Tab-separated table of N, CA and C in Angstrom:
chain	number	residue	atom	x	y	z
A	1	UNK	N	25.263	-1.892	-24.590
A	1	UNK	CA	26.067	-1.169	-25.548
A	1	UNK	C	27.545	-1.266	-25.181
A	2	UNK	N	28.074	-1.409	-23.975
A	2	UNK	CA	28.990	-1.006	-23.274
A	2	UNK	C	29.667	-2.686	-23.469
A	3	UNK	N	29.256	-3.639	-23.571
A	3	UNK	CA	29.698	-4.784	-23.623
A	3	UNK	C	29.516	-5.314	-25.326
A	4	UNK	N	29.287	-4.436	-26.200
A	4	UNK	CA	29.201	-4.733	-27.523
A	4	UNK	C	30.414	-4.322	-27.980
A	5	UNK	N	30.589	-2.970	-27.138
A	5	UNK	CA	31.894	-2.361	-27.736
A	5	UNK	C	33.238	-2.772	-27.127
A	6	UNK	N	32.761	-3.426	-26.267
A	6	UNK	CA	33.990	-4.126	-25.346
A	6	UNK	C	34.843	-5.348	-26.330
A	7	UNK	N	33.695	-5.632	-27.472
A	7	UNK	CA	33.925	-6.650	-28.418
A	7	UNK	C	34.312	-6.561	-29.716
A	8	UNK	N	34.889	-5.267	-29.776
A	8	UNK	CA	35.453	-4.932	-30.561
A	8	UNK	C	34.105	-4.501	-31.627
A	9	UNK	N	33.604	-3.869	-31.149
A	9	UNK	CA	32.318	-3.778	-32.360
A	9	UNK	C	31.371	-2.412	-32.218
A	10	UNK	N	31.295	-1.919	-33.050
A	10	UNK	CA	30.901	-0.188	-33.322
A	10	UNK	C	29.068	-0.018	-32.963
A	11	UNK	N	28.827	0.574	-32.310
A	11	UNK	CA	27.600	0.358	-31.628
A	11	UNK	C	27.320	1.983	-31.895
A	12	UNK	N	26.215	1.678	-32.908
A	12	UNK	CA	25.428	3.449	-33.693
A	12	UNK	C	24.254	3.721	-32.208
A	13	UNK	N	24.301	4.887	-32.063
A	13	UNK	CA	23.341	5.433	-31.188
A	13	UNK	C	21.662	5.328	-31.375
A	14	UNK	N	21.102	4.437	-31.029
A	14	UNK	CA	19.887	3.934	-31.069
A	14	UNK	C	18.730	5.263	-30.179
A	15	UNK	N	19.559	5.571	-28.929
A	15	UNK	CA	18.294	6.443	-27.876
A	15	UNK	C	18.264	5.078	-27.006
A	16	UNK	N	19.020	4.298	-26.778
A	16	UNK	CA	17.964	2.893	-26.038
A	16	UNK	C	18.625	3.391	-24.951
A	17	UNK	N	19.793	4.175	-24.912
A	17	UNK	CA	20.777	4.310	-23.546
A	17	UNK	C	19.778	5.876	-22.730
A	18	UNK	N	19.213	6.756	-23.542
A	18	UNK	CA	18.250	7.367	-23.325
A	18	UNK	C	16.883	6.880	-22.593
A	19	UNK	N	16.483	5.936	-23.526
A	19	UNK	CA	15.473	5.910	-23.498
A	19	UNK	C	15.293	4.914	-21.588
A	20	UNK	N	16.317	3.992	-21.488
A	20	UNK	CA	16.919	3.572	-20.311
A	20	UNK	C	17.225	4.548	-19.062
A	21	UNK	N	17.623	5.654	-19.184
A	21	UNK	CA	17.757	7.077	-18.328
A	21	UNK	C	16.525	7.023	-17.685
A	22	UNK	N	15.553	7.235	-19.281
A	22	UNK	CA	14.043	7.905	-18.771
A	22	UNK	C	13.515	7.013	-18.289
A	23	UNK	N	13.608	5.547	-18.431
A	23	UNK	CA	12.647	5.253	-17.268
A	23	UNK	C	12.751	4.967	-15.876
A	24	UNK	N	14.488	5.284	-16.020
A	24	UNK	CA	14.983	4.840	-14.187
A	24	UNK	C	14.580	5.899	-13.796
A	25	UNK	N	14.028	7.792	-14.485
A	25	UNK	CA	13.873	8.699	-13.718
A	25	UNK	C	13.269	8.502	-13.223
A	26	UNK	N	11.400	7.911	-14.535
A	26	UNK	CA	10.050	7.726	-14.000
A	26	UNK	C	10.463	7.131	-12.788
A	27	UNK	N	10.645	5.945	-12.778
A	27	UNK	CA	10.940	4.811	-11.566
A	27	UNK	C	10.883	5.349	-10.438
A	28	UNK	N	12.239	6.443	-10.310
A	28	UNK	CA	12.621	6.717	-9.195
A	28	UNK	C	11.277	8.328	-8.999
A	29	UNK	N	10.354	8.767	-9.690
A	29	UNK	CA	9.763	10.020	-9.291
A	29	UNK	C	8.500	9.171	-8.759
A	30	UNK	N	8.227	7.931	-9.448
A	30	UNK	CA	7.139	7.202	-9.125
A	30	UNK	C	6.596	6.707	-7.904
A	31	UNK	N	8.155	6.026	-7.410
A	31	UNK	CA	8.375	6.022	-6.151
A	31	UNK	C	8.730	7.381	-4.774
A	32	UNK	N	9.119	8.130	-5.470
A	32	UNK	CA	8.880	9.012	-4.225
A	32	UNK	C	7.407	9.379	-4.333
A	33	UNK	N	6.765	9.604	-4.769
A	33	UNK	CA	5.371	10.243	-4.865
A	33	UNK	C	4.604	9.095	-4.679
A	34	UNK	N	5.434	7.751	-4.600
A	34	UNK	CA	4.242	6.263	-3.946
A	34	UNK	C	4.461	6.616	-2.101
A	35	UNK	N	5.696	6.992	-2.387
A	35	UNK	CA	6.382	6.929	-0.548
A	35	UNK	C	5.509	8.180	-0.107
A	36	UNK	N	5.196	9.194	-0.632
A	36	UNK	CA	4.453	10.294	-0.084
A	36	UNK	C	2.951	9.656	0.268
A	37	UNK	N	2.594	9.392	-1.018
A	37	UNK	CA	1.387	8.930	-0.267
A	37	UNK	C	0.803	7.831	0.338
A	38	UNK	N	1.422	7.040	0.596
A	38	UNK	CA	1.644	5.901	1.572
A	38	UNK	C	1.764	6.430	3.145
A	39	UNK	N	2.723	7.714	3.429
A	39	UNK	CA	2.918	8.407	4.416
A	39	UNK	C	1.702	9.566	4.811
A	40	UNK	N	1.177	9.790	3.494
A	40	UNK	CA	-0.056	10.437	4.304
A	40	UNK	C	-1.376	9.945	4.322
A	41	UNK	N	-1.371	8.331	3.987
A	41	UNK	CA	-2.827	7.586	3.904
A	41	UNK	C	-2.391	6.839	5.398
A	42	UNK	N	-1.011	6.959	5.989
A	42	UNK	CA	-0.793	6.690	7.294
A	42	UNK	C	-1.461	7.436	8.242
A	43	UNK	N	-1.000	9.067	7.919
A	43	UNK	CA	-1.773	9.806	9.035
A	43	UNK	C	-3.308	9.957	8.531
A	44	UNK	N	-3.921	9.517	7.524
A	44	UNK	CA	-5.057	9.448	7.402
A	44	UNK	C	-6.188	8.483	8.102
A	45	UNK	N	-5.319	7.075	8.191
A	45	UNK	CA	-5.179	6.024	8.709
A	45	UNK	C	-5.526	6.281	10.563
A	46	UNK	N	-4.446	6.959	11.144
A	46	UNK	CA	-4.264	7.274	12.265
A	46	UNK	C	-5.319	8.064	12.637
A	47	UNK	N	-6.249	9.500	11.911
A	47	UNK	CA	-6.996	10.398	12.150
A	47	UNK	C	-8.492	9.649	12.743
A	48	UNK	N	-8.688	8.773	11.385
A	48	UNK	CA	-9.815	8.191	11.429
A	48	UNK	C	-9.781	6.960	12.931
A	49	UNK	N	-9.098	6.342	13.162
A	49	UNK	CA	-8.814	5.628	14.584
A	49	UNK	C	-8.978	6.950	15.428
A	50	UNK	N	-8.876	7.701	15.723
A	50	UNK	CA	-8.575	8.966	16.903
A	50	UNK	C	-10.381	9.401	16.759
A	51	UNK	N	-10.507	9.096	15.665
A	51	UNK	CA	-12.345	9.459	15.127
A	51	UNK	C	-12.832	8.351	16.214
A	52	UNK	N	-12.438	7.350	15.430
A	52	UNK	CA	-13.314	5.987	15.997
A	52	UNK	C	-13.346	5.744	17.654
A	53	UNK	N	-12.453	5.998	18.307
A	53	UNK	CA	-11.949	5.965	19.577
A	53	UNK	C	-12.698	7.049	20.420
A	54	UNK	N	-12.722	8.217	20.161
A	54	UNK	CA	-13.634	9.300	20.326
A	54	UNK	C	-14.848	8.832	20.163
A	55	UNK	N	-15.235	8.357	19.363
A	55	UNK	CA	-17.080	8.235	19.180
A	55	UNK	C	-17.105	7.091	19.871
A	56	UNK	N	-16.308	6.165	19.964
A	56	UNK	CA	-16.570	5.020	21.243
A	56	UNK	C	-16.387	4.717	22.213
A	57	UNK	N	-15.932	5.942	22.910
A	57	UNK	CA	-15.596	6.091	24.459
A	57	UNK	C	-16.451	5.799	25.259
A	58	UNK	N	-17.861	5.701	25.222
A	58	UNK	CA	-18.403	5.112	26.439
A	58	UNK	C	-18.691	3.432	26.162
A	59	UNK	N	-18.448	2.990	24.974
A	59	UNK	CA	-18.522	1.770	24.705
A	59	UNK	C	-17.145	1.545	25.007
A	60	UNK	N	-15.849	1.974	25.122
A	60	UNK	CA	-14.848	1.649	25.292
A	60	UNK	C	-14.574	1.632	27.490
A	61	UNK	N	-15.597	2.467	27.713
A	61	UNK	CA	-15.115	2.752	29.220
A	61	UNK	C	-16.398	1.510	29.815
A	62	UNK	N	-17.382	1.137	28.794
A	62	UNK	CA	-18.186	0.104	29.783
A	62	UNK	C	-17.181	-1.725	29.687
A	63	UNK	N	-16.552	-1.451	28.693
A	63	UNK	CA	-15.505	-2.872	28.632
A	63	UNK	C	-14.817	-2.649	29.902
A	64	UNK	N	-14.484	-1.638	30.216
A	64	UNK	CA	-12.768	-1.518	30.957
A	64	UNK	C	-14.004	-1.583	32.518
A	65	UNK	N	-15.126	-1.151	32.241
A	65	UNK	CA	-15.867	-0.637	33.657
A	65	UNK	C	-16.238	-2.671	34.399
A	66	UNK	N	-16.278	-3.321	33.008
A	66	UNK	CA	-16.912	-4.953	33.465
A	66	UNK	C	-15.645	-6.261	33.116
A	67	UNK	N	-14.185	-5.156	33.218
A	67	UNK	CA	-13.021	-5.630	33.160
A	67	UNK	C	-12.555	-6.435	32.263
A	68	UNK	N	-12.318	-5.616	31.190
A	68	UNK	CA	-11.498	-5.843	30.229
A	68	UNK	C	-10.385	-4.785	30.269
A	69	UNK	N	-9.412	-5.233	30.267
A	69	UNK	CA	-7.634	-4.556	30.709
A	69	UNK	C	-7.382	-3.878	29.762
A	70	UNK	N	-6.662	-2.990	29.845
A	70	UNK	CA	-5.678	-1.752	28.782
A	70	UNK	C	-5.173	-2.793	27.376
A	71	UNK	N	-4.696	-3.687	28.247
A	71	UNK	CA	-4.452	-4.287	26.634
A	71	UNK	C	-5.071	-5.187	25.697
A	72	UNK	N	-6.289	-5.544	26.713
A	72	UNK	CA	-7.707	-5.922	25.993
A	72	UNK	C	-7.923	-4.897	24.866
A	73	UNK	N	-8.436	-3.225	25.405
A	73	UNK	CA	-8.759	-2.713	24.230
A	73	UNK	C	-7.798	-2.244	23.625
A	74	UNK	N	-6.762	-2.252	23.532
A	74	UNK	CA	-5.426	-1.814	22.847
A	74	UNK	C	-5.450	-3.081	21.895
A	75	UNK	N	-5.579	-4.569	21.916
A	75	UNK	CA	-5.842	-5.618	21.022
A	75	UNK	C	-7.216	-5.362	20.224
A	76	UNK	N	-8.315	-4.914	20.701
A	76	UNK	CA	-9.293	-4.450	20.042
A	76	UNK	C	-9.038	-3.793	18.629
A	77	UNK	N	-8.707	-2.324	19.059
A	77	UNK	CA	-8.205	-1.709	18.362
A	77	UNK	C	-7.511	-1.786	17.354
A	78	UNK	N	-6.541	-2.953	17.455
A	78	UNK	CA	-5.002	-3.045	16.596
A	78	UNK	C	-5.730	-4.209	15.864
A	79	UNK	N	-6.534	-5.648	16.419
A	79	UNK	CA	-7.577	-6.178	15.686
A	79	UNK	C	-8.337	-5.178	14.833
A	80	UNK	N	-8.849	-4.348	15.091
A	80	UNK	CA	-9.857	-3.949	13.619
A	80	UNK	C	-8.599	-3.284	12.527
A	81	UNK	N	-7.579	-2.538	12.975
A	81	UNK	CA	-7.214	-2.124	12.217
A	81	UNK	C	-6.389	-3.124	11.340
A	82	UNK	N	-6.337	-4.495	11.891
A	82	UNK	CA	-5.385	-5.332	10.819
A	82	UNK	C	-6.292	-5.820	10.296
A	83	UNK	N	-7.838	-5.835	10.758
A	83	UNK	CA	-9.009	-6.057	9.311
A	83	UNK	C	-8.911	-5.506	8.076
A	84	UNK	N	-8.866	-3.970	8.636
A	84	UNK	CA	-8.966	-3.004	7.631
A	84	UNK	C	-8.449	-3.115	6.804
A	85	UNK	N	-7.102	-3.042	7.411
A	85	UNK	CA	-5.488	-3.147	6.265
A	85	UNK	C	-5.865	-4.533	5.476
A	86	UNK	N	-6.153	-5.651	6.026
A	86	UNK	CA	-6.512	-6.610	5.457
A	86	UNK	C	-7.118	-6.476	4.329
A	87	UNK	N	-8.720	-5.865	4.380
A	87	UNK	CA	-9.649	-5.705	3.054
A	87	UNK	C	-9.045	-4.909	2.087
A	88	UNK	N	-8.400	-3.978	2.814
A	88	UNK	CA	-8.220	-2.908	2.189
A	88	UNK	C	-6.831	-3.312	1.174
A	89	UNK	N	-6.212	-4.136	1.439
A	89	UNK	CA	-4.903	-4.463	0.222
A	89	UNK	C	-5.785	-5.257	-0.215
A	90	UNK	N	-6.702	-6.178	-0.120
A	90	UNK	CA	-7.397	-7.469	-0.845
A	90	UNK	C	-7.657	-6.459	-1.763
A	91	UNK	N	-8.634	-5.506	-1.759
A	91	UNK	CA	-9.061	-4.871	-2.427
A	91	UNK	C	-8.196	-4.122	-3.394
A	92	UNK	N	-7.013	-3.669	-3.114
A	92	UNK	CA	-6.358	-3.038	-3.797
A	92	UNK	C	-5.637	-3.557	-4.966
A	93	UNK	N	-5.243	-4.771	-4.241
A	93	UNK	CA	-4.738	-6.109	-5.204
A	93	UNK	C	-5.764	-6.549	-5.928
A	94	UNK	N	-6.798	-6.796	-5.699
A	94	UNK	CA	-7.791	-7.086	-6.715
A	94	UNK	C	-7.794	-6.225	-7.767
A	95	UNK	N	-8.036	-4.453	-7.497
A	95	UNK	CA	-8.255	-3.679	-8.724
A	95	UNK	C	-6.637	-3.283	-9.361
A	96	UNK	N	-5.696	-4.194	-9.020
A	96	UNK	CA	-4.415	-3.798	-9.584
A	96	UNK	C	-4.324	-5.154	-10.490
A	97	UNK	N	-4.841	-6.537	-10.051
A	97	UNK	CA	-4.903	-7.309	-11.339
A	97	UNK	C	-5.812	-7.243	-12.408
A	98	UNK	N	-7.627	-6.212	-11.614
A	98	UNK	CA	-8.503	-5.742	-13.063
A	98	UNK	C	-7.687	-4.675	-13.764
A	99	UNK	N	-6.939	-3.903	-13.194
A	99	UNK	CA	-6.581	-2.779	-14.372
A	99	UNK	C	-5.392	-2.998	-15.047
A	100	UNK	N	-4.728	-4.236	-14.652
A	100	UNK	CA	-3.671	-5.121	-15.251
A	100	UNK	C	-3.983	-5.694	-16.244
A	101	UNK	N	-5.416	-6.493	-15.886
A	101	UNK	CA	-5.539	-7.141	-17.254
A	101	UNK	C	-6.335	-6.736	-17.920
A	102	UNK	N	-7.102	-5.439	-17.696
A	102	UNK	CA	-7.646	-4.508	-19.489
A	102	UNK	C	-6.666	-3.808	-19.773
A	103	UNK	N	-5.482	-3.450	-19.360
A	103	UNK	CA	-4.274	-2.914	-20.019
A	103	UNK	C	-3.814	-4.076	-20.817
A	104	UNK	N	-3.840	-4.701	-20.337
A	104	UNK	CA	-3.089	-6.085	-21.572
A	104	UNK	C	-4.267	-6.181	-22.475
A	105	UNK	N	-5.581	-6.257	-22.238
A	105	UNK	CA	-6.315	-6.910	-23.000
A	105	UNK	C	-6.426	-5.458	-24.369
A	106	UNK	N	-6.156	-3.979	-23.690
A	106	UNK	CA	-6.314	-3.163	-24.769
A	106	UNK	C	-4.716	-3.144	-25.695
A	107	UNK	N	-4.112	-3.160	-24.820
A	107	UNK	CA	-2.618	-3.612	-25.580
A	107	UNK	C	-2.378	-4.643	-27.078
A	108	UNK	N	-3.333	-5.704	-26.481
A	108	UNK	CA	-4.197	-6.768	-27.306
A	108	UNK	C	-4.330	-6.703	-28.429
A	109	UNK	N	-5.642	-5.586	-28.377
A	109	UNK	CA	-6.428	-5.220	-29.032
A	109	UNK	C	-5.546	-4.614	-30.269
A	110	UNK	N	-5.053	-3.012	-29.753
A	110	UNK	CA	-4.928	-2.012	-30.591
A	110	UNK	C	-3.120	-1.668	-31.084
A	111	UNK	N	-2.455	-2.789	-30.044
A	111	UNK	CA	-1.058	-2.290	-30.597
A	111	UNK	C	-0.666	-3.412	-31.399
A	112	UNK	N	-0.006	-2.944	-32.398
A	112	UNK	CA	0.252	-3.939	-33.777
A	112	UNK	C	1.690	-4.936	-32.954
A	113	UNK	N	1.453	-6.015	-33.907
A	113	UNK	CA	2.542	-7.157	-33.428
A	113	UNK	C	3.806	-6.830	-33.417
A	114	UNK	N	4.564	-6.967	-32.492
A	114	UNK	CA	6.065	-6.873	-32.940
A	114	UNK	C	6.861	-7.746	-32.134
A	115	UNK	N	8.114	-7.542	-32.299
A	115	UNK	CA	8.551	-8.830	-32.240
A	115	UNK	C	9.442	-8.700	-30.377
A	116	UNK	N	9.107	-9.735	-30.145
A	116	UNK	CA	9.242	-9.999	-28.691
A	116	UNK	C	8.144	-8.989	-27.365
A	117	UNK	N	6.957	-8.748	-28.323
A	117	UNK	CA	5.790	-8.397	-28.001
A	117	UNK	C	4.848	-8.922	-26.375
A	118	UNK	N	5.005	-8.507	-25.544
A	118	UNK	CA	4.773	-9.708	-24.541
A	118	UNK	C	3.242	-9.752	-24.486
A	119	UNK	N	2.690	-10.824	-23.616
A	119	UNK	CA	1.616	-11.384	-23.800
A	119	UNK	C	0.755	-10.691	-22.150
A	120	UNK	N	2.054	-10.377	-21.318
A	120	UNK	CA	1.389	-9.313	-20.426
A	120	UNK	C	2.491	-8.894	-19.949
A	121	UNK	N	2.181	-7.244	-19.534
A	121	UNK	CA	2.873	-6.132	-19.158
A	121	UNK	C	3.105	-6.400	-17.712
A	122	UNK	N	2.573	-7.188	-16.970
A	122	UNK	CA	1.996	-7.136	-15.231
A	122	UNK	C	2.788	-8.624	-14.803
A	123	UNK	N	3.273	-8.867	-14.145
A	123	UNK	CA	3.745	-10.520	-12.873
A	123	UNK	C	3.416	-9.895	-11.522
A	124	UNK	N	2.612	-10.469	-11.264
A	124	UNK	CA	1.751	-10.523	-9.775
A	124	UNK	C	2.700	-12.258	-8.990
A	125	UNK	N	3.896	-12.006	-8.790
A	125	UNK	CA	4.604	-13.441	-8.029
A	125	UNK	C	3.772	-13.487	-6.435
A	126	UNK	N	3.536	-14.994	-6.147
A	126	UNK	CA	2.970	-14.649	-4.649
A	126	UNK	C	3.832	-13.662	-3.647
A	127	UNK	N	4.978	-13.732	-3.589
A	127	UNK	CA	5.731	-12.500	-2.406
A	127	UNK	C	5.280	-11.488	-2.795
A	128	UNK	N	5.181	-11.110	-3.919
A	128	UNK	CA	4.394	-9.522	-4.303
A	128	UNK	C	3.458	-9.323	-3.469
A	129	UNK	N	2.204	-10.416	-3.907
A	129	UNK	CA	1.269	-10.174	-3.299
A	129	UNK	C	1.052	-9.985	-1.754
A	130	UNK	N	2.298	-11.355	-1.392
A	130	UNK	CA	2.063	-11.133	0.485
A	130	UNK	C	2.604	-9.998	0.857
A	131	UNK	N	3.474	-9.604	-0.070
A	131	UNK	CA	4.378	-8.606	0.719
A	131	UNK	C	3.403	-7.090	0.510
A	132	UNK	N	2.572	-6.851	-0.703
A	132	UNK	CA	1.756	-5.922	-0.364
A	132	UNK	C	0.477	-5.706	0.657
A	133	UNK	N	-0.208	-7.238	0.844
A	133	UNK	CA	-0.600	-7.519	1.905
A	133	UNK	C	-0.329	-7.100	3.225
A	134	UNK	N	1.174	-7.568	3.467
A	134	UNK	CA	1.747	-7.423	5.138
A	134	UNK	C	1.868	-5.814	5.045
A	135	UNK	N	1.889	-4.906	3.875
A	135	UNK	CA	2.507	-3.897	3.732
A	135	UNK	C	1.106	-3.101	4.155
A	136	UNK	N	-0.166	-3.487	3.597
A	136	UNK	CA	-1.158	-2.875	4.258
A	136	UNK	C	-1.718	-3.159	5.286
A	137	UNK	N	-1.396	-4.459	6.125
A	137	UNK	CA	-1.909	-4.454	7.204
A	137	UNK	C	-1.035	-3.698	8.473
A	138	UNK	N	0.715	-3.965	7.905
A	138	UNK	CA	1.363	-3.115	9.059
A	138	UNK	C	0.847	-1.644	8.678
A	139	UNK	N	0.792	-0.934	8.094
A	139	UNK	CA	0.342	0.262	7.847
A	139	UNK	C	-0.823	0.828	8.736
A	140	UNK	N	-1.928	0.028	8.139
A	140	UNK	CA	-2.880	0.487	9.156
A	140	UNK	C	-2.659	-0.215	10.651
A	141	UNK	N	-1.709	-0.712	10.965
A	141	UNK	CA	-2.195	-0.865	12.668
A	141	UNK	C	-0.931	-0.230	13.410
A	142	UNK	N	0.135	0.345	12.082
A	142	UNK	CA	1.011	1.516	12.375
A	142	UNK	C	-0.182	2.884	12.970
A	143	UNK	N	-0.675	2.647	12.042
A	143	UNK	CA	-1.715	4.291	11.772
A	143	UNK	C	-2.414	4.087	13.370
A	144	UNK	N	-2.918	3.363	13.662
A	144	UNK	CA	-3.724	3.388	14.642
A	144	UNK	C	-3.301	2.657	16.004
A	145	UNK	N	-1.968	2.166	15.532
A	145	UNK	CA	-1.234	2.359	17.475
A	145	UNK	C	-1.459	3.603	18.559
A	146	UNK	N	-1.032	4.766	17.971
A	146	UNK	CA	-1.179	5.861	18.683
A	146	UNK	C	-2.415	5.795	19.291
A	147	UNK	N	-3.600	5.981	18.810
A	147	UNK	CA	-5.240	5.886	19.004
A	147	UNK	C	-5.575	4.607	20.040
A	148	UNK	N	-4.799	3.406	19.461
A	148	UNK	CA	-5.270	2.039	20.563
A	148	UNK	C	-4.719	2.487	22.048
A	149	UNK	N	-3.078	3.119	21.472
A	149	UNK	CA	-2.363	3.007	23.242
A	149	UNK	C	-3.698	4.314	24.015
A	150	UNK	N	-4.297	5.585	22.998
A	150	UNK	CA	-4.665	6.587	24.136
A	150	UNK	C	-6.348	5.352	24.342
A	151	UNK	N	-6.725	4.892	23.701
A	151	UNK	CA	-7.873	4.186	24.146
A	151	UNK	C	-7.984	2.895	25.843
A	152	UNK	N	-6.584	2.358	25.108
A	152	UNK	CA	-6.227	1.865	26.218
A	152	UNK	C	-6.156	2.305	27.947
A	153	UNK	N	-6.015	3.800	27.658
A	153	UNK	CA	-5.480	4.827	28.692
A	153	UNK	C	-6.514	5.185	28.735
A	154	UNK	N	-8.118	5.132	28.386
A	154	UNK	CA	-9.000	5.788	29.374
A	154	UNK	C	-9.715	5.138	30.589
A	155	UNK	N	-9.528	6.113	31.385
A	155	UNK	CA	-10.096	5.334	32.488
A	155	UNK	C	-11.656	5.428	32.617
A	156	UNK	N	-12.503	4.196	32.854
A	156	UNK	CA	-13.585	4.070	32.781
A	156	UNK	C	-14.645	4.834	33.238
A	157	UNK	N	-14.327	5.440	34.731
A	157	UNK	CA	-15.377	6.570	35.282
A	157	UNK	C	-15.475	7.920	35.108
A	158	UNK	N	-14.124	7.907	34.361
A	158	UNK	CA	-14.177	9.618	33.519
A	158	UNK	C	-15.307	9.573	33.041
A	159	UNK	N	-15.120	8.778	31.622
A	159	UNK	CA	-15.665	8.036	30.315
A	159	UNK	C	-17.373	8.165	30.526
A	160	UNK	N	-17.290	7.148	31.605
A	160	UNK	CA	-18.918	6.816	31.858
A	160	UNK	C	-19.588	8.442	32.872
C-alpha cells in the first residue's frame, strides 16, 4: 500500500493492512506456545531418561562391573536418545506431510476457485526437513544429558 501511494496513487482501505497485523500476531502467539512446548517435551524428555536409568541400574553397574568406562555408558545413553529423537521427528514429519496433504486435498475439494488459488498450502524444502530432524534429535539427547552424565557416575558395587 505504502509503495502504491508513494506513486502518486490513492489506495482505498481494503483490511489487507489488517488483515497482515493478524497474522504476524497469530505467527508470533504460535510460536511462543511452539517454544513452550518444545521446552516442556524437553523436561519430559529428560524425566523419562532419569526413569530409564533408574530401572537399569543393575544392568548399567554389570557393564561398568566387566569394564565399560563412564563414557561408554554416557555414549549409551546419548545413543538411544538420538534414536529416539530420530523416530520421533521421522514420525512427526511424516504426520505433518499426512495432515498437509488432506488439508490441501479438502481445500480441493470444498473451497471454490479463485484466482491465484494455490495448489498447496504446505513447502516441506529439504533444510526444513533436516533442520527439524537435527532439531529433534538435539532435543532429546539435550533432555537426557543430565540422566547419561548421573548414569555414567554410578559406581558399580553400590549398584550391584
Amino acid at each position: 500500500a505504502k509503495a502504491i501511494e508513494g506513486m502518486d496513487m490513492k489506495v482505498t482501505d481494503s483490511g489487507a493492512e489488517q488483515a497482515g497485523m493478524l497474522i504476524t500476531v497469530f505467527v508470533l502467539v504460535f510460536s511462543l506456545l511452539s517454544t513452550v512446548i518444545v521446552g516442556i517435551a524437553a523436561v519430559n524428555i529428560m524425566h523419562v531418561f532419569f526413569m530409564l536409568v533408574y530401572e537399569r541400574q543393575r544392568e548399567i553397574g554389570v557393564m561398568r562391573a566387566v569394564g565399560a568406562s563412564r563414557g561408554d555408558i554416557g555414549r549409551i545413553i546419548l545413543g538411544e536418545a538420538a534414536a529416539l529423537g530420530t523416530m520421533a521427528g521421522t514420525t512427526g514429519l511424516l504426520l505433518a506431510v499426512a495432515a498437509s496433504s488432506l488439508f490441501d486435498m479438502i481445500s480441493a475439494s470444498y473451497l471454490p476457485d479463485f484466482p491465484y488459488k494455490p495448489t498447496t498450502y504446505f513447502i516441506f524444502p529439504w533444510r526444513l526437513v533436516l533442520a527439524a530432524l537435527g532439531f529433534a534429535v538435539s532435543f532429546c539427547v539435550l533432555g537426557a544429558a543430565l540422566p547419561a552424565r548421573r548414569a555414567a557416575r554410578m559406581e558399580p558395587a553400590r549398584v550391584l
